[in-house]
XYZ file of C-alpha atoms in Angstrom:
707
model
C -22.830 -23.530 26.774
C -20.289 -20.790 27.403
C -19.973 -17.908 24.971
C -16.544 -16.482 24.150
C -15.791 -13.056 22.731
C -12.988 -13.015 20.226
C -10.970 -9.796 20.130
C -9.246 -8.583 17.025
C -6.627 -5.898 16.506
C -8.013 -2.519 15.471
C -5.568 -0.614 13.218
C -4.062 2.404 14.946
C -3.119 5.516 12.974
C -0.868 8.249 14.288
C -2.304 11.674 13.442
C 0.253 14.497 13.538
C -1.975 17.536 13.230
C -1.629 21.216 14.111
C -4.334 22.838 16.193
C -6.665 24.795 13.881
C -10.171 26.214 14.048
C -10.994 26.346 10.335
C -11.607 22.634 9.844
C -12.743 19.682 11.958
C -10.012 17.517 13.426
C -9.475 14.229 11.626
C -9.688 12.556 15.007
C -13.269 13.798 15.388
C -14.152 12.823 11.821
C -13.412 9.138 12.461
C -14.869 9.085 15.975
C -17.808 6.968 14.805
C -15.501 4.327 13.320
C -13.713 3.292 16.533
C -14.770 -0.328 16.073
C -12.678 -0.595 12.862
C -10.142 2.213 13.255
C -8.454 4.142 16.055
C -6.540 7.406 15.797
C -3.894 8.652 18.213
C -3.370 12.383 17.858
C -0.276 14.463 18.602
C 0.254 18.119 17.763
C 3.984 18.221 16.953
C 6.524 16.329 14.885
C 8.727 15.628 17.934
C 5.814 13.982 19.728
C 5.023 11.982 16.600
C 8.612 10.726 16.248
C 8.622 9.719 19.900
C 5.400 7.741 19.503
C 6.653 6.020 16.338
C 9.609 4.630 18.265
C 7.058 2.639 20.256
C 5.090 -0.323 18.818
C 1.493 -0.398 17.665
C 1.258 2.258 14.952
C 0.016 1.061 11.559
C 0.388 4.287 9.545
C 0.754 8.051 9.758
C -1.523 10.968 8.805
C 0.684 14.059 8.478
C -0.701 17.624 8.415
C 1.049 19.913 5.910
C 0.153 22.879 8.135
C 2.904 21.835 10.563
C 5.871 24.242 10.411
C 8.236 21.324 9.682
C 6.048 20.285 6.745
C 6.448 23.476 4.765
C 9.925 22.370 3.619
C 8.961 18.666 3.815
C 11.586 17.941 6.459
C 8.800 16.250 8.433
C 8.363 13.674 5.646
C 12.108 13.015 5.596
C 12.214 12.569 9.389
C 9.236 10.205 9.463
C 10.696 8.128 6.614
C 13.961 7.890 8.558
C 12.338 6.881 11.834
C 9.665 4.563 10.402
C 10.589 3.527 6.831
C 8.016 0.710 6.857
C 5.037 2.910 7.799
C 2.690 4.387 5.183
C 2.470 8.189 5.320
C -0.617 9.987 4.028
C -0.395 13.773 3.792
C -3.344 16.022 4.764
C -3.367 19.112 2.537
C -5.584 22.030 1.708
C -6.565 22.475 -1.933
C -4.144 25.391 -2.155
C -1.300 23.135 -1.010
C -1.735 20.352 -3.614
C 1.561 21.172 -5.340
C 3.380 20.812 -2.019
C 1.459 17.584 -1.368
C 2.597 16.125 -4.695
C 6.176 16.981 -3.770
C 5.636 15.140 -0.487
C 4.562 12.039 -2.443
C 7.714 12.365 -4.544
C 9.708 12.451 -1.279
C 8.224 9.151 -0.086
C 4.675 9.754 1.180
C 2.195 7.093 0.069
C -0.532 9.520 -1.015
C -2.266 12.761 -0.077
C -5.814 13.781 0.851
C -7.391 17.176 0.170
C -9.050 18.230 3.453
C -11.336 20.934 2.055
C -14.925 19.694 2.504
C -13.633 16.355 3.783
C -16.246 14.063 5.315
C -15.934 11.032 7.581
C -17.053 8.465 4.976
C -14.535 9.611 2.358
C -11.724 9.758 4.912
C -12.413 6.223 6.167
C -12.463 4.919 2.593
C -9.118 6.565 1.860
C -7.564 5.174 5.035
C -8.837 1.683 4.186
C -7.352 1.988 0.702
C -4.061 3.147 2.216
C -3.775 -0.068 4.240
C -4.877 -2.126 1.261
C -2.431 -0.506 -1.125
C 0.436 -0.856 1.361
C -0.319 -4.562 1.647
C -0.469 -4.894 -2.129
C 2.838 -3.058 -2.505
C 4.531 -5.503 -0.131
C 2.991 -8.441 -1.969
C 4.014 -7.081 -5.358
C 7.573 -6.503 -4.171
C 7.911 -10.134 -3.127
C 6.353 -11.272 -6.400
C 8.687 -9.065 -8.436
C 11.704 -10.417 -6.599
C 10.540 -13.977 -7.167
C 9.675 -13.279 -10.792
C 13.026 -11.598 -11.454
C 14.970 -14.540 -10.080
C 12.740 -16.958 -12.004
C 12.995 -15.100 -15.295
C 16.772 -14.860 -14.999
C 16.925 -18.562 -14.198
C 14.624 -20.145 -16.778
C 16.037 -23.581 -17.684
C 19.084 -22.846 -15.490
C 20.083 -24.292 -12.138
C 19.532 -21.966 -9.171
C 20.972 -22.132 -5.647
C 20.276 -19.492 -2.998
C 22.080 -18.893 0.279
C 21.564 -16.851 3.415
C 23.989 -14.132 4.486
C 26.271 -16.704 6.154
C 26.635 -18.750 2.970
C 24.392 -21.665 3.923
C 21.986 -23.081 1.320
C 18.339 -22.005 1.544
C 16.958 -23.232 -1.797
C 17.673 -25.357 -4.880
C 15.434 -25.515 -7.908
C 14.828 -28.795 -9.715
C 17.610 -28.223 -12.228
C 20.075 -27.566 -9.399
C 18.935 -30.737 -7.640
C 19.501 -32.728 -10.843
C 22.941 -31.210 -11.509
C 24.323 -31.377 -7.951
C 22.694 -34.644 -6.900
C 21.453 -32.992 -3.694
C 17.786 -32.719 -2.802
C 16.498 -29.426 -1.506
C 15.791 -31.027 1.875
C 19.252 -32.554 2.268
C 21.037 -29.414 1.089
C 19.197 -26.985 3.359
C 21.455 -25.113 5.826
C 24.636 -26.805 4.541
C 27.593 -24.657 3.392
C 27.047 -23.787 -0.234
C 30.436 -25.061 -1.437
C 29.587 -28.489 -0.041
C 26.622 -28.586 -2.410
C 28.051 -26.467 -5.249
C 31.322 -28.424 -5.508
C 33.182 -26.640 -8.295
C 36.826 -26.804 -9.367
C 38.917 -24.972 -11.934
C 39.002 -27.128 -15.052
C 42.634 -26.213 -15.808
C 44.287 -26.391 -12.368
C 41.957 -28.782 -10.569
C 41.859 -26.436 -7.587
C 38.672 -25.687 -5.676
C 36.952 -22.647 -7.162
C 36.152 -19.491 -5.200
C 32.834 -19.283 -3.380
C 30.715 -17.163 -5.763
C 28.054 -16.409 -3.133
C 30.610 -14.934 -0.729
C 32.189 -12.881 -3.522
C 28.814 -11.437 -4.554
C 27.942 -10.513 -0.958
C 31.370 -8.947 -0.308
C 31.352 -6.959 -3.546
C 27.630 -6.140 -3.155
C 27.334 -6.805 -6.889
C 26.959 -9.611 -9.386
C 29.982 -11.724 -10.351
C 30.300 -13.950 -13.413
C 32.462 -16.963 -14.312
C 32.466 -18.217 -17.895
C 33.461 -21.704 -19.091
C 36.425 -23.622 -17.713
C 34.828 -24.789 -14.448
C 33.781 -28.320 -13.507
C 30.859 -29.141 -11.221
C 31.253 -32.397 -9.309
C 27.889 -33.828 -8.294
C 27.166 -35.782 -5.130
C 27.678 -39.068 -6.974
C 30.927 -37.894 -8.605
C 29.589 -36.976 -12.056
C 31.468 -34.097 -13.663
C 29.797 -31.376 -15.787
C 31.405 -28.424 -17.555
C 29.547 -25.308 -16.409
C 29.472 -21.530 -16.511
C 28.036 -19.705 -13.512
C 27.282 -16.361 -11.891
C 26.172 -15.035 -8.517
C 24.326 -11.963 -7.286
C 23.403 -10.603 -3.857
C 19.736 -10.791 -2.756
C 18.052 -7.894 -0.936
C 15.011 -7.542 1.273
C 12.422 -4.796 0.730
C 14.593 -2.326 2.649
C 17.591 -2.924 0.400
C 19.552 -4.922 2.976
C 21.591 -7.857 1.610
C 20.146 -11.082 3.003
C 21.953 -13.681 0.925
C 22.988 -14.590 -2.605
C 21.703 -16.465 -5.637
C 23.956 -18.647 -7.789
C 22.878 -19.469 -11.342
C 24.738 -22.089 -13.364
C 24.221 -24.012 -16.561
C 25.652 -26.894 -18.555
C 27.879 -25.306 -21.216
C 26.798 -27.775 -23.914
C 23.110 -27.316 -23.114
C 23.636 -23.540 -23.023
C 24.941 -23.567 -26.591
C 21.883 -25.524 -27.710
C 19.656 -22.988 -25.993
C 21.441 -20.132 -27.711
C 20.610 -21.683 -31.047
C 17.000 -22.073 -29.926
C 16.843 -18.426 -28.829
C 18.204 -17.307 -32.191
C 15.522 -19.353 -33.903
C 12.817 -17.772 -31.732
C 14.148 -14.287 -32.479
C 13.836 -14.893 -36.220
C 10.582 -16.871 -36.364
C 6.929 -16.233 -35.645
C 5.904 -17.832 -32.341
C 2.517 -19.045 -33.596
C 3.358 -20.523 -37.003
C 7.149 -21.025 -36.691
C 7.512 -19.277 -40.059
C 10.307 -16.732 -40.610
C 9.261 -13.360 -39.199
C 9.650 -9.934 -40.831
C 13.268 -9.585 -39.691
C 14.413 -12.861 -41.249
C 12.250 -12.369 -44.367
C 13.734 -8.915 -45.031
C 17.235 -10.336 -44.606
C 16.570 -13.187 -47.041
C 14.880 -10.873 -49.539
C 17.824 -8.441 -49.428
C 20.264 -11.305 -50.059
C 18.075 -12.699 -52.856
C 17.969 -9.258 -54.546
C 21.782 -9.064 -54.423
C 22.095 -12.506 -56.048
C 19.430 -11.714 -58.655
C 21.211 -8.478 -59.531
C 24.550 -10.273 -59.887
C 23.171 -13.056 -62.074
C 20.584 -10.867 -63.858
C 17.661 -12.982 -62.699
C 14.084 -12.162 -61.752
C 12.435 -12.816 -58.370
C 8.915 -12.235 -57.050
C 7.364 -11.138 -53.753
C 3.823 -12.312 -52.987
C 1.705 -10.521 -50.377
C -1.214 -12.681 -49.175
C -4.121 -11.488 -47.023
C -6.970 -13.745 -45.903
C -10.427 -12.496 -46.889
C -12.794 -11.853 -43.964
C -10.524 -13.650 -41.506
C -11.814 -11.529 -38.630
C -15.192 -13.224 -38.952
C -13.562 -16.429 -37.697
C -12.189 -14.676 -34.603
C -15.525 -12.990 -33.942
C -17.605 -16.155 -34.241
C -15.294 -18.939 -33.016
C -12.799 -17.035 -30.849
C -9.091 -16.300 -31.063
C -7.971 -19.850 -30.282
C -9.747 -21.133 -33.388
C -8.302 -18.207 -35.349
C -4.790 -19.192 -34.253
C -5.349 -22.803 -35.330
C -6.567 -21.585 -38.707
C -3.450 -19.450 -39.184
C -1.282 -22.486 -38.397
C -3.199 -24.530 -40.976
C -2.733 -21.789 -43.602
C 0.986 -21.577 -42.819
C 1.432 -25.320 -43.407
C -0.367 -25.134 -46.754
C 1.661 -22.135 -47.927
C 4.922 -23.886 -47.098
C 3.780 -27.012 -48.965
C 2.873 -24.917 -52.038
C 6.359 -23.501 -52.706
C 9.875 -24.803 -53.253
C 12.420 -25.345 -50.463
C 14.489 -22.484 -51.884
C 11.540 -20.088 -51.411
C 10.578 -18.383 -48.143
C 7.138 -18.111 -46.527
C 6.837 -15.532 -43.743
C 4.057 -14.369 -41.453
C 3.945 -10.608 -41.876
C 1.456 -10.046 -39.056
C -2.168 -10.902 -38.239
C -3.578 -12.814 -41.213
C -0.997 -11.461 -43.688
C 1.795 -13.570 -45.200
C 4.752 -12.812 -47.464
C 6.265 -15.302 -49.921
C 9.636 -14.893 -51.614
C 10.023 -16.753 -54.903
C 13.790 -16.561 -55.257
C 13.913 -17.538 -58.950
C 11.167 -16.666 -61.476
C 11.656 -17.025 -65.235
C 8.481 -15.218 -66.308
C 5.674 -13.297 -64.539
C 3.336 -16.103 -65.523
C 5.349 -18.477 -63.332
C 4.726 -16.290 -60.273
C 1.012 -16.090 -61.129
C 0.856 -19.872 -61.470
C 2.303 -20.373 -57.966
C 0.024 -17.649 -56.565
C -3.052 -19.397 -57.982
C -1.817 -22.684 -56.535
C -1.549 -20.954 -53.133
C -5.067 -19.501 -53.415
C -6.458 -22.954 -54.211
C -4.598 -24.470 -51.240
C -5.954 -21.842 -48.835
C -9.505 -22.213 -50.197
C -9.698 -25.951 -49.430
C -11.729 -26.562 -46.208
C -9.798 -26.329 -42.909
C -10.743 -28.620 -40.033
C -10.474 -26.289 -37.026
C -12.060 -26.590 -33.563
C -14.539 -29.220 -34.827
C -15.630 -26.847 -37.578
C -15.029 -27.057 -41.313
C -13.893 -23.546 -42.218
C -13.717 -22.263 -45.766
C -12.106 -18.934 -46.550
C -10.403 -17.278 -49.484
C -7.269 -15.198 -49.912
C -6.142 -12.314 -52.102
C -2.563 -12.222 -53.392
C -0.547 -9.320 -54.766
C 2.681 -9.806 -56.762
C 5.647 -7.508 -57.307
C 8.646 -8.439 -59.466
C 12.341 -7.636 -59.310
C 13.697 -5.700 -61.153
C 10.552 -4.267 -62.796
C 8.648 -3.167 -59.656
C 11.444 -2.247 -57.256
C 15.162 -2.422 -56.536
C 15.045 -2.953 -52.753
C 13.183 -5.102 -50.218
C 10.978 -2.350 -48.782
C 9.749 -1.173 -52.187
C 8.973 -4.689 -53.387
C 6.970 -5.485 -50.224
C 5.080 -2.190 -50.422
C 4.202 -2.737 -54.081
C 3.111 -6.347 -53.461
C 0.893 -4.969 -50.670
C -0.629 -2.451 -53.087
C -1.244 -5.179 -55.670
C -2.973 -7.290 -53.022
C -5.448 -4.499 -52.240
C -6.115 -4.083 -55.944
C -6.974 -7.806 -56.002
C -9.360 -7.324 -53.073
C -10.995 -4.353 -54.770
C -11.513 -6.510 -57.877
C -13.610 -8.993 -55.903
C -11.295 -10.959 -53.540
C -9.972 -14.514 -53.990
C -7.820 -13.237 -56.843
C -4.225 -12.591 -57.880
C -3.109 -9.096 -58.826
C 0.169 -7.745 -60.237
C 1.511 -4.380 -59.171
C 0.418 -1.586 -61.498
C 2.473 1.614 -61.144
C -0.380 3.788 -62.415
C -2.792 2.528 -59.769
C -0.945 1.506 -56.647
C -4.057 0.439 -54.767
C -4.232 0.885 -51.042
C -0.753 2.411 -50.768
C -2.046 5.667 -52.236
C -5.257 5.321 -50.224
C -3.351 4.917 -46.971
C -1.402 8.077 -47.690
C -4.748 9.886 -47.870
C -6.706 7.881 -45.303
C -8.291 11.076 -44.014
C -10.079 11.388 -47.354
C -11.198 7.733 -47.108
C -12.562 8.262 -43.603
C -14.420 11.425 -44.654
C -16.022 9.537 -47.526
C -16.910 6.733 -45.128
C -18.779 9.190 -42.920
C -20.548 10.791 -45.879
C -21.532 7.415 -47.327
C -22.695 5.985 -43.970
C -20.150 3.163 -44.145
C -19.733 2.932 -40.367
C -21.637 0.409 -38.270
C -22.038 -0.324 -34.573
C -21.800 -3.849 -33.216
C -22.823 -4.654 -29.650
C -21.173 -6.921 -27.086
C -23.186 -7.857 -23.974
C -21.966 -7.456 -20.405
C -23.205 -10.160 -18.044
C -24.203 -9.773 -14.394
C -22.259 -12.492 -12.551
C -24.846 -12.700 -9.784
C -27.910 -13.310 -11.969
C -26.535 -14.314 -15.363
C -28.676 -11.636 -17.012
C -27.515 -9.211 -19.687
C -26.668 -6.109 -17.655
C -25.725 -3.861 -20.571
C -23.860 -3.656 -23.853
C -20.775 -2.001 -25.263
C -21.122 -0.385 -28.693
C -18.093 -1.034 -30.905
C -17.507 0.710 -34.217
C -16.814 -1.117 -37.485
C -16.044 0.305 -40.921
C -17.791 -1.411 -43.837
C -15.250 -0.409 -46.461
C -16.329 -0.998 -50.082
C -13.017 -2.722 -50.934
C -11.695 -4.073 -47.629
C -14.963 -5.285 -46.154
C -15.614 -4.981 -42.421
C -12.589 -3.172 -40.933
C -12.023 -3.468 -37.133
C -11.449 -0.266 -35.120
C -7.758 -0.849 -34.389
C -7.092 -0.408 -38.132
C -8.712 3.025 -38.487
C -9.294 4.636 -35.066
C -5.617 5.730 -34.639
C -5.732 7.436 -38.050
C -9.064 9.068 -37.187
C -7.597 10.396 -33.931
C -4.494 11.672 -35.713
C -6.496 13.732 -38.226
C -9.246 14.830 -35.805
C -12.064 12.932 -37.511
C -12.588 10.926 -34.334
C -14.776 13.804 -33.050
C -17.516 13.600 -35.742
C -17.158 9.802 -35.832
C -17.601 9.645 -32.066
C -20.588 11.989 -32.262
C -22.175 9.669 -34.835
C -21.512 6.628 -32.631
C -23.179 8.275 -29.627
C -26.244 9.202 -31.669
C -26.544 5.778 -33.287
C -26.131 3.918 -29.972
C -28.820 6.058 -28.296
C -31.157 5.645 -31.269
C -30.696 1.862 -31.217
C -31.175 1.601 -27.447
C -34.434 3.560 -27.662
C -35.617 1.442 -30.612
C -35.084 -1.753 -28.623
C -36.996 -0.311 -25.678
C -39.858 0.813 -27.943
C -40.002 -2.744 -29.317
C -40.685 -4.006 -25.798
C -37.237 -5.469 -25.147
C -35.672 -5.248 -21.662
C -34.083 -1.789 -21.191
C -30.312 -1.948 -20.707
C -27.591 0.731 -20.657
C -25.424 1.065 -23.769
C -21.765 1.991 -23.236
C -20.022 4.071 -25.903
C -16.244 4.615 -26.032
C -15.228 8.271 -25.947
C -11.741 9.279 -27.132
C -9.651 11.810 -25.235
C -9.910 14.227 -28.171
C -13.705 13.948 -28.264
C -13.975 14.319 -24.478
C -11.886 17.521 -24.615
C -13.891 18.969 -27.490
C -15.642 22.194 -26.440
C -19.089 21.024 -27.583
C -18.998 17.547 -26.035
C -21.469 18.212 -23.212
C -23.896 19.928 -25.591
C -23.605 16.992 -28.005
C -24.647 14.579 -25.250
C -27.639 16.692 -24.266
C -28.763 17.180 -27.865
C -28.454 13.475 -28.694
C -30.451 12.416 -25.633
C -33.143 14.965 -26.410
C -33.333 14.048 -30.110
C -33.520 10.299 -29.497
C -35.705 10.474 -26.395
C -33.435 8.038 -24.531
C -33.474 8.253 -20.743
C -29.913 9.366 -19.735
C -29.534 6.448 -17.319
C -29.372 4.101 -20.318
C -26.276 5.817 -21.765
C -22.822 5.073 -20.364
C -19.625 6.818 -21.449
C -16.378 4.828 -21.427
C -13.251 6.933 -20.932
C -9.654 5.813 -20.532
C -7.560 6.795 -17.524
C -5.281 8.811 -19.811
C -8.236 10.895 -21.034
C -9.315 11.618 -17.464
C -5.895 12.644 -16.194
C -5.060 15.298 -18.810
C -6.677 18.138 -16.832
C -7.996 16.929 -13.486
C -9.868 20.096 -12.536
C -11.678 20.391 -15.874
C -12.344 16.652 -15.955
C -13.862 16.688 -12.470
C -16.219 19.539 -13.386
C -17.275 17.935 -16.680
C -17.843 14.505 -15.141
C -19.905 16.054 -12.347
C -22.083 17.803 -14.912
C -22.566 14.564 -16.845
C -23.354 12.739 -13.621
C -26.006 15.317 -12.717
C -27.618 14.729 -16.104
C -27.999 11.032 -15.239
C -25.404 9.591 -17.660
C -23.305 6.655 -16.398
C -19.498 6.934 -16.321
C -16.967 4.139 -16.839
C -13.170 4.064 -16.606
C -11.949 1.788 -19.415
C -8.756 -0.346 -19.291
C -8.363 0.425 -15.583
C -4.861 -0.218 -14.233
C -2.998 0.589 -17.462
C -3.052 4.375 -17.121
C -1.517 7.010 -14.840
C -4.398 7.466 -12.390
C -4.036 8.188 -8.679
C -6.535 7.011 -6.091
C -6.581 10.503 -4.609
C -7.810 11.737 -7.994
C -10.202 8.906 -8.764
C -12.054 9.326 -5.487
C -12.875 12.871 -6.636
C -14.417 11.676 -9.908
C -18.063 10.480 -9.871
C -17.212 7.213 -11.645
C -19.774 4.392 -11.657
C -17.803 1.523 -13.195
C -14.178 0.373 -13.465
C -13.280 -1.982 -16.326
C -10.380 -4.359 -15.827
C -8.180 -4.424 -18.920
C -8.207 -7.762 -20.759
C -4.397 -7.959 -20.491
C -4.816 -8.489 -16.721
C -7.698 -10.936 -17.193
C -5.460 -12.976 -19.487
C -3.013 -13.441 -16.574
C -5.641 -15.485 -14.706
C -4.835 -18.400 -16.992
C -3.078 -20.763 -16.524
C -2.212 -19.721 -12.952
C -5.083 -18.165 -10.963
C -2.723 -17.369 -8.098
C -0.753 -15.221 -10.520
C -3.436 -12.557 -11.001
C -2.948 -10.168 -8.048
C -3.695 -7.111 -10.188
C -7.202 -8.371 -10.983
C -7.847 -8.961 -7.288
C -6.457 -5.529 -6.419
C -8.552 -3.685 -9.019
C -11.723 -5.401 -7.804
C -10.889 -4.394 -4.231
C -10.154 -0.810 -5.290
C -13.415 -0.623 -7.210
C -15.352 -1.802 -4.169
C -13.551 0.765 -1.998
C -14.524 3.531 -4.423
C -18.135 2.346 -4.456
C -17.915 1.338 -8.144
C -19.140 -1.693 -10.046
C -16.302 -3.653 -11.633
C -16.425 -5.187 -15.122
C -13.783 -7.573 -16.474
C -13.392 -7.543 -20.254
C -11.831 -10.163 -22.509
C -13.191 -13.161 -20.568
C -12.651 -16.187 -22.795
C -12.414 -19.244 -20.522
C -14.357 -20.953 -17.733
C -11.288 -20.695 -15.509
C -11.210 -16.915 -15.850
C -14.954 -16.770 -15.189
C -14.687 -18.936 -12.059
C -11.871 -16.796 -10.680
C -13.778 -13.547 -11.269
C -16.904 -14.952 -9.601
C -14.858 -16.018 -6.585
C -13.324 -12.534 -6.319
C -16.860 -11.028 -6.495
C -16.395 -9.150 -9.747
C -19.753 -7.613 -10.704
C -19.917 -8.046 -14.495
C -17.973 -9.638 -17.346
C -17.830 -9.483 -21.129
C -15.918 -11.459 -23.709
C -15.961 -14.311 -26.213
C -16.893 -16.803 -23.493
C -20.376 -15.307 -23.733
C -20.593 -13.500 -27.063
C -18.454 -11.456 -29.454
C -19.640 -8.055 -30.611
C -22.548 -8.744 -32.970
C -24.782 -6.827 -35.343
C -27.907 -5.142 -33.891
C -30.259 -7.840 -35.226
C -28.192 -10.600 -33.585
C -27.988 -8.663 -30.326
C -31.749 -8.216 -30.423
C -31.977 -12.007 -30.453
C -29.918 -12.117 -27.253
C -32.187 -9.557 -25.616
C -35.293 -11.565 -26.436
C -33.846 -14.305 -24.208
C -33.317 -11.803 -21.371
C -33.306 -11.442 -18.476
C -31.770 -14.922 -18.170
C -29.816 -15.002 -21.423
C -26.753 -16.433 -19.721
C -28.212 -17.771 -16.513
C -25.933 -20.805 -16.684
C -22.914 -18.521 -17.064
C -21.660 -20.927 -19.633
C -21.993 -18.648 -22.658
């Protein structure tokens, strides 16, 4: 048997570097990586430009110590000569401002050369190639997405620069009678056979006009499309030039639509703009409009009307236990029952989340409004058949009346809201009328700082824990601690309803300090009980992270609880890290030396730079659930998830995907070699006792990865 050696192309970088004695040459730094990377070195810009005119160079490393780099003319020249090559700037720490200006002028990124080592440099070069490839891919995807989004339900024809057809979508095939195969490379006006509806003359070629004008052109109604079989359709159409990634015009796209169908779509779009997508009920915009009109009529005819504000009691429990899909089905069931409980002249609207507004346009007496409200409560309380579960829940309803409780829409809604919270405070599953002397939660929300302070003093806050799962073993790899507020009137309040207020008034610092202490105490208690030791991740706000005593708080808490630092992880957002890079780097390094784990939360949504992140001692990157959601229903449409995983690997970090809810998402993440996952597919955030039950099943709590 004969053995063959298969050669592969080693990427070649052009290094334009001035001779200097105070640092090692980049060429020498990567000498040990010749099997995966080769560097060609020149010592002047002229020599670099000459080499770039020849083939074979993949990217450029440009030294800011070159004389031509001090005014950045070197960047401009390299961009002119090789616009498709990635340029990475080599800069001293003292030249970082100049390096950032170079990035603004078109460089891909910059690298600080002080204390630079071979491993870090090779990682950065690898990421440069990777990011360049991703940028090209994203550009193509954006172009395709833009054309698609502008052409939803419309017919689309594209041409090359000469005006010959390159593509028809299905709608265009149906309208013209030409298949994509038969139409390819034919003159566009042979396929797009259009005449002026008034004169009968052949219409102008819209693709040629768009290319000549280098801009979009539009033609409204009055044109007739004649299909291949002679069928005539009244259309309106437009055309725009198409560009490649260098901005060069390469063809045109023609979009056209049936005028009659277009009018129907316009009506549909208006409906969507005024109705809730989930329940198809009128949204806030339409409800406010109807309420304003109803107030005007009531004022003219001296009649009374009522606004009902309904909130489902403990609805979040359904989302936490059965998932958001079941929660959505329950909201749809509630919407149907509310609509069936009122007259056709009344309006039921989804206000947001699990809140609904009802307008009773004519009410003789307050008792009539109360009677309908009680009918609504009874309808909501009847069992709902959702996701093969029989769900029972209650609702609280607040009522405000015109003209007694307000003269305008906003006041009536606000007072109905206040009455609803009074009903909740009285024990839930009740109806409450607005009482001017005690306007319920409206006054409380205006002084929410006082409510939060009382919550801290009364120990009303709780931590729930959501497991993270190792995709390789199926074992529980850790947990994220999530804060809940057990409010005496509102029940268990999720963080999105009070954390912003806590951050605004500064109370997030003592609240965050409490959360850190409680999470460490609980983790140590589980370990002392003989349960498998796992790290607990605690979210840290930007304000808390910047607080002067933050590092001391961490040390004191670990000492007081006796928890080994390796079992505490701090989750910080990209925005928190990027406020002051120098201070952040020093603080993170100190935390790292103490043994605490560091996570970047919601990675990909913030303003981070790879050149910054590689300086931070981060252990874990968390992919934001918004990107995970893109995996479904089209796995090929999740390039950001793939890119973040690759970046995490390049930085030497573990990667966690949050918000995993489906088997399809899980399968995709396993295939892309994501390290850990968390989400409803496995478990929601649960109370400590329930989480303890999960730990007792460890280390193979989710060995099937089926949740």
